[in-house]
Amino acid sequence: MAATQAYIDLLRHGDIGNAERYCGSSDHALTEAGWQQMWRRVERAPRRWQHIITSPLIRCAHFAQALAERCAIPLTQDARIQEIHFGEWEGRTAAELMRIDADALARFWQNPLENPPPQAEHLLDFKARVLAAWQDIQAQFAGQNVLLITHGGVMRVLLCHIRQQPLERLLEFDVPYAAMHAVEAKWHENGCQLTLKSDNSA
């Protein structure tokens, strides 16, 4: 069987006016600048998508709905690609956490796998749900160009997976607002081969 080739493009949401806070599962809307960042990014994309899959959090879902309506593209929400929950750190800034527990924050930055925030979703659980969604997307949309509108943490997990890097290194990946990564997917009888083709930001 000949290989079937397509792209799964990963797009992070735009600015939400809370750049210094751990927003995680908190449902913040895009700012006007965030909307503009995302429109500029998709308008520069080199291909048309057959399907859009979005996180249900409104900073992703509202733009996904607008894009789907403008371009007449089918849209699906998948809660498995929403951002990690930061537990007691939700809504706090790094500066606040430095005052409260600087050692905990330093340990998290050094190794987020071994040092999660209090009451947070564990990184291994986060990885499991993201990769479960990723496998289902590859199976369901084989041969189609797909756009995933999601979050920085989700994209870092996927970049670690595709680049075969240990999960402890996910914070080393820079994923700015409206960053897009193009993943070439080739489906064949033995599964799906993934290749990261670009690393572009707005």
PDB file of N, CA, C and O in Angstrom, residues 34-101:
ATOM      1  N   GLY A  34      -4.739  39.206  20.496  1.00  0.00           N
ATOM      2  CA  GLY A  34      -4.696  37.757  20.313  1.00  0.00           C
ATOM      3  C   GLY A  34      -5.455  37.308  19.079  1.00  0.00           C
ATOM      4  O   GLY A  34      -4.991  36.427  18.335  1.00  0.00           O
ATOM      5  N   TRP A  35      -6.629  37.885  18.868  1.00  0.00           N
ATOM      6  CA  TRP A  35      -7.376  37.570  17.640  1.00  0.00           C
ATOM      7  C   TRP A  35      -6.557  37.921  16.401  1.00  0.00           C
ATOM      8  O   TRP A  35      -6.480  37.133  15.441  1.00  0.00           O
ATOM      9  N   GLN A  36      -5.946  39.087  16.400  1.00  0.00           N
ATOM     10  CA  GLN A  36      -5.162  39.525  15.243  1.00  0.00           C
ATOM     11  C   GLN A  36      -3.965  38.609  15.005  1.00  0.00           C
ATOM     12  O   GLN A  36      -3.650  38.279  13.848  1.00  0.00           O
ATOM     13  N   GLN A  37      -3.309  38.191  16.082  1.00  0.00           N
ATOM     14  CA  GLN A  37      -2.178  37.267  15.937  1.00  0.00           C
ATOM     15  C   GLN A  37      -2.609  35.978  15.235  1.00  0.00           C
ATOM     16  O   GLN A  37      -1.907  35.475  14.341  1.00  0.00           O
ATOM     17  N   MET A  38      -3.742  35.447  15.638  1.00  0.00           N
ATOM     18  CA  MET A  38      -4.181  34.167  15.081  1.00  0.00           C
ATOM     19  C   MET A  38      -4.643  34.306  13.634  1.00  0.00           C
ATOM     20  O   MET A  38      -4.337  33.450  12.794  1.00  0.00           O
ATOM     21  N   TRP A  39      -5.361  35.379  13.328  1.00  0.00           N
ATOM     22  CA  TRP A  39      -5.762  35.572  11.931  1.00  0.00           C
ATOM     23  C   TRP A  39      -4.540  35.742  11.027  1.00  0.00           C
ATOM     24  O   TRP A  39      -4.480  35.167   9.930  1.00  0.00           O
ATOM     25  N   ARG A  40      -3.568  36.522  11.499  1.00  0.00           N
ATOM     26  CA  ARG A  40      -2.356  36.696  10.685  1.00  0.00           C
ATOM     27  C   ARG A  40      -1.668  35.359  10.448  1.00  0.00           C
ATOM     28  O   ARG A  40      -1.189  35.082   9.343  1.00  0.00           O
ATOM     29  N   ARG A  41      -1.643  34.524  11.493  1.00  0.00           N
ATOM     30  CA  ARG A  41      -0.928  33.256  11.356  1.00  0.00           C
ATOM     31  C   ARG A  41      -1.624  32.310  10.393  1.00  0.00           C
ATOM     32  O   ARG A  41      -0.976  31.705   9.537  1.00  0.00           O
ATOM     33  N   VAL A  42      -2.925  32.173  10.491  1.00  0.00           N
ATOM     34  CA  VAL A  42      -3.602  31.226   9.590  1.00  0.00           C
ATOM     35  C   VAL A  42      -3.631  31.752   8.163  1.00  0.00           C
ATOM     36  O   VAL A  42      -3.632  30.959   7.203  1.00  0.00           O
ATOM     37  N   GLU A  43      -3.645  33.067   7.997  1.00  0.00           N
ATOM     38  CA  GLU A  43      -3.633  33.623   6.639  1.00  0.00           C
ATOM     39  C   GLU A  43      -2.310  33.366   5.939  1.00  0.00           C
ATOM     40  O   GLU A  43      -2.247  33.371   4.703  1.00  0.00           O
ATOM     41  N   ARG A  44      -1.253  33.128   6.693  1.00  0.00           N
ATOM     42  CA  ARG A  44       0.056  32.807   6.102  1.00  0.00           C
ATOM     43  C   ARG A  44       0.259  31.302   5.921  1.00  0.00           C
ATOM     44  O   ARG A  44       1.284  30.883   5.374  1.00  0.00           O
ATOM     45  N   ALA A  45      -0.670  30.500   6.405  1.00  0.00           N
ATOM     46  CA  ALA A  45      -0.500  29.044   6.324  1.00  0.00           C
ATOM     47  C   ALA A  45      -0.504  28.599   4.856  1.00  0.00           C
ATOM     48  O   ALA A  45      -1.276  29.114   4.046  1.00  0.00           O
ATOM     49  N   PRO A  46       0.350  27.634   4.500  1.00  0.00           N
ATOM     50  CA  PRO A  46       0.521  27.263   3.095  1.00  0.00           C
ATOM     51  C   PRO A  46      -0.497  26.260   2.569  1.00  0.00           C
ATOM     52  O   PRO A  46      -0.415  25.874   1.414  1.00  0.00           O
ATOM     53  N   ARG A  47      -1.461  25.836   3.383  1.00  0.00           N
ATOM     54  CA  ARG A  47      -2.383  24.800   2.911  1.00  0.00           C
ATOM     55  C   ARG A  47      -3.790  25.030   3.458  1.00  0.00           C
ATOM     56  O   ARG A  47      -3.991  25.750   4.435  1.00  0.00           O
ATOM     57  N   ARG A  48      -4.747  24.366   2.811  1.00  0.00           N
ATOM     58  CA  ARG A  48      -6.124  24.384   3.288  1.00  0.00           C
ATOM     59  C   ARG A  48      -6.360  23.131   4.126  1.00  0.00           C
ATOM     60  O   ARG A  48      -5.888  22.049   3.800  1.00  0.00           O
ATOM     61  N   TRP A  49      -7.113  23.313   5.205  1.00  0.00           N
ATOM     62  CA  TRP A  49      -7.398  22.196   6.101  1.00  0.00           C
ATOM     63  C   TRP A  49      -8.760  21.593   5.795  1.00  0.00           C
ATOM     64  O   TRP A  49      -9.713  22.292   5.441  1.00  0.00           O
ATOM     65  N   GLN A  50      -8.833  20.264   5.961  1.00  0.00           N
ATOM     66  CA  GLN A  50     -10.105  19.569   5.797  1.00  0.00           C
ATOM     67  C   GLN A  50     -10.883  19.470   7.112  1.00  0.00           C
ATOM     68  O   GLN A  50     -12.079  19.193   7.110  1.00  0.00           O
ATOM     69  N   HIS A  51     -10.185  19.694   8.233  1.00  0.00           N
ATOM     70  CA  HIS A  51     -10.857  19.609   9.527  1.00  0.00           C
ATOM     71  C   HIS A  51     -10.087  20.444  10.546  1.00  0.00           C
ATOM     72  O   HIS A  51      -8.862  20.577  10.453  1.00  0.00           O
ATOM     73  N   ILE A  52     -10.833  21.017  11.501  1.00  0.00           N
ATOM     74  CA  ILE A  52     -10.241  21.753  12.620  1.00  0.00           C
ATOM     75  C   ILE A  52     -10.630  21.036  13.903  1.00  0.00           C
ATOM     76  O   ILE A  52     -11.789  20.668  14.101  1.00  0.00           O
ATOM     77  N   ILE A  53      -9.653  20.852  14.784  1.00  0.00           N
ATOM     78  CA  ILE A  53      -9.895  20.274  16.104  1.00  0.00           C
ATOM     79  C   ILE A  53      -9.402  21.282  17.132  1.00  0.00           C
ATOM     80  O   ILE A  53      -8.283  21.793  17.026  1.00  0.00           O
ATOM     81  N   THR A  54     -10.231  21.582  18.114  1.00  0.00           N
ATOM     82  CA  THR A  54      -9.885  22.623  19.067  1.00  0.00           C
ATOM     83  C   THR A  54     -10.069  22.183  20.508  1.00  0.00           C
ATOM     84  O   THR A  54     -10.933  21.356  20.819  1.00  0.00           O
ATOM     85  N   SER A  55      -9.268  22.779  21.369  1.00  0.00           N
ATOM     86  CA  SER A  55      -9.536  22.724  22.796  1.00  0.00           C
ATOM     87  C   SER A  55     -10.867  23.427  23.066  1.00  0.00           C
ATOM     88  O   SER A  55     -11.197  24.418  22.407  1.00  0.00           O
ATOM     89  N   PRO A  56     -11.645  22.972  24.054  1.00  0.00           N
ATOM     90  CA  PRO A  56     -12.901  23.646  24.371  1.00  0.00           C
ATOM     91  C   PRO A  56     -12.741  24.958  25.126  1.00  0.00           C
ATOM     92  O   PRO A  56     -13.715  25.715  25.238  1.00  0.00           O
ATOM     93  N   LEU A  57     -11.542  25.263  25.640  1.00  0.00           N
ATOM     94  CA  LEU A  57     -11.354  26.532  26.333  1.00  0.00           C
ATOM     95  C   LEU A  57     -11.504  27.681  25.344  1.00  0.00           C
ATOM     96  O   LEU A  57     -11.034  27.601  24.195  1.00  0.00           O
ATOM     97  N   ILE A  58     -12.156  28.768  25.777  1.00  0.00           N
ATOM     98  CA  ILE A  58     -12.613  29.776  24.823  1.00  0.00           C
ATOM     99  C   ILE A  58     -11.474  30.490  24.113  1.00  0.00           C
ATOM    100  O   ILE A  58     -11.683  31.017  23.015  1.00  0.00           O
ATOM    101  N   ARG A  59     -10.277  30.529  24.685  1.00  0.00           N
ATOM    102  CA  ARG A  59      -9.167  31.180  23.998  1.00  0.00           C
ATOM    103  C   ARG A  59      -8.767  30.421  22.735  1.00  0.00           C
ATOM    104  O   ARG A  59      -8.096  30.982  21.862  1.00  0.00           O
ATOM    105  N   CYS A  60      -9.170  29.171  22.635  1.00  0.00           N
ATOM    106  CA  CYS A  60      -8.998  28.386  21.406  1.00  0.00           C
ATOM    107  C   CYS A  60     -10.313  28.254  20.641  1.00  0.00           C
ATOM    108  O   CYS A  60     -10.372  28.453  19.426  1.00  0.00           O
ATOM    109  N   ALA A  61     -11.372  27.895  21.357  1.00  0.00           N
ATOM    110  CA  ALA A  61     -12.623  27.502  20.710  1.00  0.00           C
ATOM    111  C   ALA A  61     -13.306  28.647  19.975  1.00  0.00           C
ATOM    112  O   ALA A  61     -13.913  28.435  18.919  1.00  0.00           O
ATOM    113  N   HIS A  62     -13.239  29.866  20.512  1.00  0.00           N
ATOM    114  CA  HIS A  62     -13.910  30.976  19.842  1.00  0.00           C
ATOM    115  C   HIS A  62     -13.255  31.297  18.507  1.00  0.00           C
ATOM    116  O   HIS A  62     -13.948  31.537  17.507  1.00  0.00           O
ATOM    117  N   PHE A  63     -11.941  31.281  18.472  1.00  0.00           N
ATOM    118  CA  PHE A  63     -11.276  31.506  17.186  1.00  0.00           C
ATOM    119  C   PHE A  63     -11.534  30.343  16.237  1.00  0.00           C
ATOM    120  O   PHE A  63     -11.770  30.549  15.037  1.00  0.00           O
ATOM    121  N   ALA A  64     -11.489  29.120  16.746  1.00  0.00           N
ATOM    122  CA  ALA A  64     -11.730  27.945  15.903  1.00  0.00           C
ATOM    123  C   ALA A  64     -13.103  28.025  15.242  1.00  0.00           C
ATOM    124  O   ALA A  64     -13.255  27.715  14.048  1.00  0.00           O
ATOM    125  N   GLN A  65     -14.109  28.444  16.009  1.00  0.00           N
ATOM    126  CA  GLN A  65     -15.459  28.578  15.454  1.00  0.00           C
ATOM    127  C   GLN A  65     -15.495  29.632  14.361  1.00  0.00           C
ATOM    128  O   GLN A  65     -16.106  29.435  13.298  1.00  0.00           O
ATOM    129  N   ALA A  66     -14.843  30.766  14.594  1.00  0.00           N
ATOM    130  CA  ALA A  66     -14.819  31.832  13.595  1.00  0.00           C
ATOM    131  C   ALA A  66     -14.109  31.379  12.324  1.00  0.00           C
ATOM    132  O   ALA A  66     -14.569  31.657  11.199  1.00  0.00           O
ATOM    133  N   LEU A  67     -12.988  30.698  12.459  1.00  0.00           N
ATOM    134  CA  LEU A  67     -12.249  30.201  11.296  1.00  0.00           C
ATOM    135  C   LEU A  67     -13.059  29.144  10.550  1.00  0.00           C
ATOM    136  O   LEU A  67     -13.108  29.155   9.309  1.00  0.00           O
ATOM    137  N   ALA A  68     -13.693  28.233  11.287  1.00  0.00           N
ATOM    138  CA  ALA A  68     -14.484  27.185  10.649  1.00  0.00           C
ATOM    139  C   ALA A  68     -15.634  27.785   9.847  1.00  0.00           C
ATOM    140  O   ALA A  68     -15.921  27.342   8.723  1.00  0.00           O
ATOM    141  N   GLU A  69     -16.278  28.808  10.403  1.00  0.00           N
ATOM    142  CA  GLU A  69     -17.392  29.441   9.694  1.00  0.00           C
ATOM    143  C   GLU A  69     -16.904  30.219   8.478  1.00  0.00           C
ATOM    144  O   GLU A  69     -17.517  30.163   7.412  1.00  0.00           O
ATOM    145  N   ARG A  70     -15.802  30.937   8.620  1.00  0.00           N
ATOM    146  CA  ARG A  70     -15.280  31.732   7.499  1.00  0.00           C
ATOM    147  C   ARG A  70     -14.865  30.845   6.337  1.00  0.00           C
ATOM    148  O   ARG A  70     -15.101  31.176   5.171  1.00  0.00           O
ATOM    149  N   CYS A  71     -14.249  29.696   6.643  1.00  0.00           N
ATOM    150  CA  CYS A  71     -13.670  28.853   5.590  1.00  0.00           C
ATOM    151  C   CYS A  71     -14.493  27.598   5.309  1.00  0.00           C
ATOM    152  O   CYS A  71     -14.069  26.772   4.497  1.00  0.00           O
ATOM    153  N   ALA A  72     -15.648  27.444   5.962  1.00  0.00           N
ATOM    154  CA  ALA A  72     -16.515  26.282   5.771  1.00  0.00           C
ATOM    155  C   ALA A  72     -15.748  24.973   5.992  1.00  0.00           C
ATOM    156  O   ALA A  72     -15.733  24.081   5.145  1.00  0.00           O
ATOM    157  N   ILE A  73     -15.113  24.875   7.157  1.00  0.00           N
ATOM    158  CA  ILE A  73     -14.332  23.691   7.522  1.00  0.00           C
ATOM    159  C   ILE A  73     -15.018  23.021   8.710  1.00  0.00           C
ATOM    160  O   ILE A  73     -15.374  23.690   9.678  1.00  0.00           O
ATOM    161  N   PRO A  74     -15.213  21.717   8.687  1.00  0.00           N
ATOM    162  CA  PRO A  74     -15.799  21.027   9.841  1.00  0.00           C
ATOM    163  C   PRO A  74     -14.936  21.219  11.087  1.00  0.00           C
ATOM    164  O   PRO A  74     -13.712  21.275  11.008  1.00  0.00           O
ATOM    165  N   LEU A  75     -15.616  21.303  12.231  1.00  0.00           N
ATOM    166  CA  LEU A  75     -14.948  21.610  13.492  1.00  0.00           C
ATOM    167  C   LEU A  75     -15.347  20.605  14.557  1.00  0.00           C
ATOM    168  O   LEU A  75     -16.511  20.253  14.699  1.00  0.00           O
ATOM    169  N   THR A  76     -14.340  20.157  15.344  1.00  0.00           N
ATOM    170  CA  THR A  76     -14.561  19.251  16.465  1.00  0.00           C
ATOM    171  C   THR A  76     -13.859  19.807  17.696  1.00  0.00           C
ATOM    172  O   THR A  76     -12.737  20.297  17.597  1.00  0.00           O
ATOM    173  N   GLN A  77     -14.517  19.727  18.853  1.00  0.00           N
ATOM    174  CA  GLN A  77     -13.857  20.033  20.122  1.00  0.00           C
ATOM    175  C   GLN A  77     -13.391  18.744  20.774  1.00  0.00           C
ATOM    176  O   GLN A  77     -14.077  17.732  20.723  1.00  0.00           O
ATOM    177  N   ASP A  78     -12.213  18.806  21.396  1.00  0.00           N
ATOM    178  CA  ASP A  78     -11.669  17.641  22.100  1.00  0.00           C
ATOM    179  C   ASP A  78     -11.058  18.121  23.409  1.00  0.00           C
ATOM    180  O   ASP A  78     -10.030  18.802  23.422  1.00  0.00           O
ATOM    181  N   ALA A  79     -11.694  17.769  24.528  1.00  0.00           N
ATOM    182  CA  ALA A  79     -11.232  18.227  25.839  1.00  0.00           C
ATOM    183  C   ALA A  79      -9.855  17.688  26.194  1.00  0.00           C
ATOM    184  O   ALA A  79      -9.183  18.224  27.085  1.00  0.00           O
ATOM    185  N   ARG A  80      -9.420  16.648  25.517  1.00  0.00           N
ATOM    186  CA  ARG A  80      -8.119  16.069  25.830  1.00  0.00           C
ATOM    187  C   ARG A  80      -6.960  16.965  25.410  1.00  0.00           C
ATOM    188  O   ARG A  80      -5.833  16.774  25.862  1.00  0.00           O
ATOM    189  N   ILE A  81      -7.215  17.959  24.535  1.00  0.00           N
ATOM    190  CA  ILE A  81      -6.137  18.853  24.122  1.00  0.00           C
ATOM    191  C   ILE A  81      -6.282  20.228  24.768  1.00  0.00           C
ATOM    192  O   ILE A  81      -5.760  21.216  24.253  1.00  0.00           O
ATOM    193  N   GLN A  82      -6.986  20.306  25.909  1.00  0.00           N
ATOM    194  CA  GLN A  82      -6.961  21.553  26.659  1.00  0.00           C
ATOM    195  C   GLN A  82      -5.742  21.564  27.572  1.00  0.00           C
ATOM    196  O   GLN A  82      -5.110  20.538  27.806  1.00  0.00           O
ATOM    197  N   GLU A  83      -5.439  22.748  28.074  1.00  0.00           N
ATOM    198  CA  GLU A  83      -4.193  22.948  28.821  1.00  0.00           C
ATOM    199  C   GLU A  83      -4.185  22.165  30.138  1.00  0.00           C
ATOM    200  O   GLU A  83      -5.230  21.802  30.682  1.00  0.00           O
ATOM    201  N   ILE A  84      -2.981  21.914  30.639  1.00  0.00           N
ATOM    202  CA  ILE A  84      -2.799  21.262  31.927  1.00  0.00           C
ATOM    203  C   ILE A  84      -3.397  22.123  33.038  1.00  0.00           C
ATOM    204  O   ILE A  84      -3.427  23.358  32.939  1.00  0.00           O
ATOM    205  N   HIS A  85      -3.888  21.480  34.092  1.00  0.00           N
ATOM    206  CA  HIS A  85      -4.413  22.193  35.253  1.00  0.00           C
ATOM    207  C   HIS A  85      -3.270  22.409  36.247  1.00  0.00           C
ATOM    208  O   HIS A  85      -2.598  21.449  36.648  1.00  0.00           O
ATOM    209  N   PHE A  86      -3.051  23.669  36.636  1.00  0.00           N
ATOM    210  CA  PHE A  86      -1.914  24.012  37.483  1.00  0.00           C
ATOM    211  C   PHE A  86      -2.225  23.970  38.980  1.00  0.00           C
ATOM    212  O   PHE A  86      -1.415  24.412  39.796  1.00  0.00           O
ATOM    213  N   GLY A  87      -3.367  23.453  39.354  1.00  0.00           N
ATOM    214  CA  GLY A  87      -3.671  23.295  40.769  1.00  0.00           C
ATOM    215  C   GLY A  87      -3.661  24.617  41.516  1.00  0.00           C
ATOM    216  O   GLY A  87      -4.297  25.595  41.091  1.00  0.00           O
ATOM    217  N   GLU A  88      -2.931  24.670  42.631  1.00  0.00           N
ATOM    218  CA  GLU A  88      -2.899  25.872  43.460  1.00  0.00           C
ATOM    219  C   GLU A  88      -2.191  27.044  42.778  1.00  0.00           C
ATOM    220  O   GLU A  88      -2.280  28.186  43.267  1.00  0.00           O
ATOM    221  N   TRP A  89      -1.527  26.798  41.672  1.00  0.00           N
ATOM    222  CA  TRP A  89      -0.849  27.875  40.957  1.00  0.00           C
ATOM    223  C   TRP A  89      -1.738  28.530  39.908  1.00  0.00           C
ATOM    224  O   TRP A  89      -1.322  29.516  39.286  1.00  0.00           O
ATOM    225  N   GLU A  90      -2.935  28.015  39.677  1.00  0.00           N
ATOM    226  CA  GLU A  90      -3.833  28.608  38.676  1.00  0.00           C
ATOM    227  C   GLU A  90      -4.040  30.100  38.968  1.00  0.00           C
ATOM    228  O   GLU A  90      -4.404  30.479  40.092  1.00  0.00           O
ATOM    229  N   GLY A  91      -3.821  30.919  37.954  1.00  0.00           N
ATOM    230  CA  GLY A  91      -4.066  32.355  38.066  1.00  0.00           C
ATOM    231  C   GLY A  91      -2.976  33.142  38.756  1.00  0.00           C
ATOM    232  O   GLY A  91      -3.061  34.375  38.838  1.00  0.00           O
ATOM    233  N   ARG A  92      -1.938  32.485  39.243  1.00  0.00           N
ATOM    234  CA  ARG A  92      -0.859  33.185  39.929  1.00  0.00           C
ATOM    235  C   ARG A  92       0.282  33.502  38.964  1.00  0.00           C
ATOM    236  O   ARG A  92       0.513  32.773  37.998  1.00  0.00           O
ATOM    237  N   THR A  93       1.013  34.547  39.262  1.00  0.00           N
ATOM    238  CA  THR A  93       2.188  34.896  38.470  1.00  0.00           C
ATOM    239  C   THR A  93       3.424  34.246  39.070  1.00  0.00           C
ATOM    240  O   THR A  93       3.443  33.857  40.243  1.00  0.00           O
ATOM    241  N   ALA A  94       4.471  34.160  38.252  1.00  0.00           N
ATOM    242  CA  ALA A  94       5.737  33.640  38.760  1.00  0.00           C
ATOM    243  C   ALA A  94       6.266  34.523  39.884  1.00  0.00           C
ATOM    244  O   ALA A  94       6.845  34.028  40.857  1.00  0.00           O
ATOM    245  N   ALA A  95       6.048  35.845  39.773  1.00  0.00           N
ATOM    246  CA  ALA A  95       6.514  36.753  40.821  1.00  0.00           C
ATOM    247  C   ALA A  95       5.808  36.465  42.149  1.00  0.00           C
ATOM    248  O   ALA A  95       6.431  36.481  43.214  1.00  0.00           O
ATOM    249  N   GLU A  96       4.503  36.213  42.095  1.00  0.00           N
ATOM    250  CA  GLU A  96       3.764  35.857  43.311  1.00  0.00           C
ATOM    251  C   GLU A  96       4.295  34.558  43.910  1.00  0.00           C
ATOM    252  O   GLU A  96       4.469  34.440  45.121  1.00  0.00           O
ATOM    253  N   LEU A  97       4.526  33.582  43.051  1.00  0.00           N
ATOM    254  CA  LEU A  97       5.007  32.291  43.533  1.00  0.00           C
ATOM    255  C   LEU A  97       6.418  32.395  44.102  1.00  0.00           C
ATOM    256  O   LEU A  97       6.766  31.664  45.036  1.00  0.00           O
ATOM    257  N   MET A  98       7.215  33.289  43.552  1.00  0.00           N
ATOM    258  CA  MET A  98       8.553  33.500  44.108  1.00  0.00           C
ATOM    259  C   MET A  98       8.467  33.987  45.551  1.00  0.00           C
ATOM    260  O   MET A  98       9.297  33.632  46.395  1.00  0.00           O
ATOM    261  N   ARG A  99       7.466  34.808  45.831  1.00  0.00           N
ATOM    262  CA  ARG A  99       7.309  35.311  47.201  1.00  0.00           C
ATOM    263  C   ARG A  99       6.751  34.231  48.126  1.00  0.00           C
ATOM    264  O   ARG A  99       7.128  34.155  49.296  1.00  0.00           O
ATOM    265  N   ILE A 100       5.858  33.388  47.571  1.00  0.00           N
ATOM    266  CA  ILE A 100       5.187  32.381  48.402  1.00  0.00           C
ATOM    267  C   ILE A 100       6.086  31.174  48.641  1.00  0.00           C
ATOM    268  O   ILE A 100       6.229  30.693  49.769  1.00  0.00           O
ATOM    269  N   ASP A 101       6.665  30.654  47.546  1.00  0.00           N
ATOM    270  CA  ASP A 101       7.491  29.438  47.657  1.00  0.00           C
ATOM    271  C   ASP A 101       8.472  29.387  46.496  1.00  0.00           C
ATOM    272  O   ASP A 101       8.252  28.681  45.506  1.00  0.00           O
TER     273      ASP A 101
END
